[in-house]
Structures are given as structure tokens and as C-alpha cells.
GROMACS .gro file of C-alpha atoms in nm:
model
   75
    1MET     CA    1  13.830   7.560   6.403
    2ALA     CA    2  14.114   7.337   6.406
    3GLY     CA    3  14.397   7.496   6.485
    4LEU     CA    4  14.267   7.802   6.614
    5LYS     CA    5  14.272   7.928   6.997
    6HIS     CA    6  13.945   8.087   7.053
    7PHE     CA    7  13.992   8.126   7.403
    8LYS     CA    8  14.242   8.393   7.373
    9MET     CA    9  14.082   8.745   7.373
   10ALA     CA   10  14.181   9.052   7.303
   11MET     CA   11  14.132   9.190   7.670
   12ASP     CA   12  13.934   9.534   7.610
   13PRO     CA   13  13.994   9.781   7.840
   14ALA     CA   14  13.664   9.987   7.869
   15ILE     CA   15  13.559   9.697   8.042
   16GLN     CA   16  13.875   9.614   8.272
   17LYS     CA   17  13.840   9.915   8.413
   18LEU     CA   18  13.478   9.808   8.428
   19GLY     CA   19  13.527   9.566   8.635
   20ASN     CA   20  13.797   9.755   8.879
   21MET     CA   21  13.524   9.981   8.921
   22THR     CA   22  13.280   9.795   9.026
   23THR     CA   23  13.441   9.601   9.240
   24THR     CA   24  13.604   9.914   9.421
   25ARG     CA   25  13.304  10.065   9.450
   26HIS     CA   26  13.226   9.967   9.792
   27LYS     CA   27  13.546  10.287   9.862
   28TYR     CA   28  13.443  10.570   9.671
   29PHE     CA   29  13.055  10.601   9.776
   30ARG     CA   30  12.975  10.874   9.930
   31TRP     CA   31  12.659  10.916  10.119
   32THR     CA   32  12.386  11.210   9.872
   33PRO     CA   33  12.041  11.352   9.948
   34ARG     CA   34  11.997  11.107   9.616
   35THR     CA   35  12.117  10.783   9.772
   36ALA     CA   36  12.025  10.878  10.055
   37ARG     CA   37  11.725  10.960   9.927
   38ILE     CA   38  11.712  10.633   9.685
   39THR     CA   39  11.813  10.397   9.962
   40PHE     CA   40  11.487  10.506  10.130
   41MET     CA   41  11.264  10.401   9.842
   42TYR     CA   42  11.401  10.081   9.796
   43ALA     CA   43  11.453   9.994  10.234
   44VAL     CA   44  11.171  10.156  10.321
   45PHE     CA   45  10.886  10.264  10.129
   46VAL     CA   46  10.817  10.031   9.889
   47PRO     CA   47  10.920   9.676  10.149
   48ALA     CA   48  10.612   9.871  10.355
   49ILE     CA   49  10.319   9.902  10.051
   50PHE     CA   50  10.405   9.546   9.968
   51GLY     CA   51  10.350   9.481  10.305
   52VAL     CA   52  10.034   9.715  10.352
   53VAL     CA   53   9.904   9.538  10.043
   54ALA     CA   54   9.961   9.197  10.203
   55TYR     CA   55   9.744   9.254  10.469
   56GLN     CA   56   9.460   9.465  10.327
   57THR     CA   57   9.413   9.186  10.100
   58ASP     CA   58   9.457   8.842  10.316
   59GLY     CA   59   9.281   8.591  10.262
   60LYS     CA   60   8.978   8.695  10.027
   61TRP     CA   61   9.105   8.498   9.753
   62ASP     CA   62   9.121   8.087   9.731
   63LEU     CA   63   9.209   7.956   9.429
   64ARG     CA   64   9.297   7.607   9.599
   65ALA     CA   65   9.061   7.363   9.424
   66LYS     CA   66   8.882   7.551   9.169
   67ARG     CA   67   8.719   7.481   8.896
   68LYS     CA   68   8.622   7.648   8.627
   69GLY     CA   69   8.336   7.848   8.716
   70ASP     CA   70   8.364   7.882   9.053
   71LEU     CA   71   8.414   8.204   9.222
   72ILE     CA   72   8.779   8.354   9.415
   73ALA     CA   73   8.662   8.557   9.604
   74GLU     CA   74   8.584   8.459   9.927
   75PHE     CA   75   8.495   8.762  10.119
   0.00000   0.00000   0.00000
């Protein structure tokens, strides 16, 4: 351990290429039907599903001050 310089490592060209690609990805992005579909799913569809489920189950369960054997359903 004494005298070795562990902080000096040989840089892997593949890792450098990957890092450069990820930092400049926005320059080469194109809207295709696939990327539009994926964006729609993550930006609109998934939050809408979570919103619908949240509104349907709003107020149905009360988890505060419950003891063993108490029901959590309030409806």
C-alpha cells in the first residue's frame, strides 16, 4: 500500500465514449413515432392512471391511530 498511487488509473476509451455520448445526446435526438409514444406514456398516461386511482381511493382508508384488530376501511 505504501508508495502505490491508486488514484491514477488508465481511462477506458469505451467509458469515455459513453460519457461523451450521454452529455451530447440532446444534439442528436429526433422525434420518431416510437419516442413520441414513449413520451406520451410517461408524461400523460402514467400520471393520469395514478390520478384516477388516487381519486377513487381518496378517503377510503384511515391509517392513523389504528390498533391491532381495527379495520382500516372507512366506507
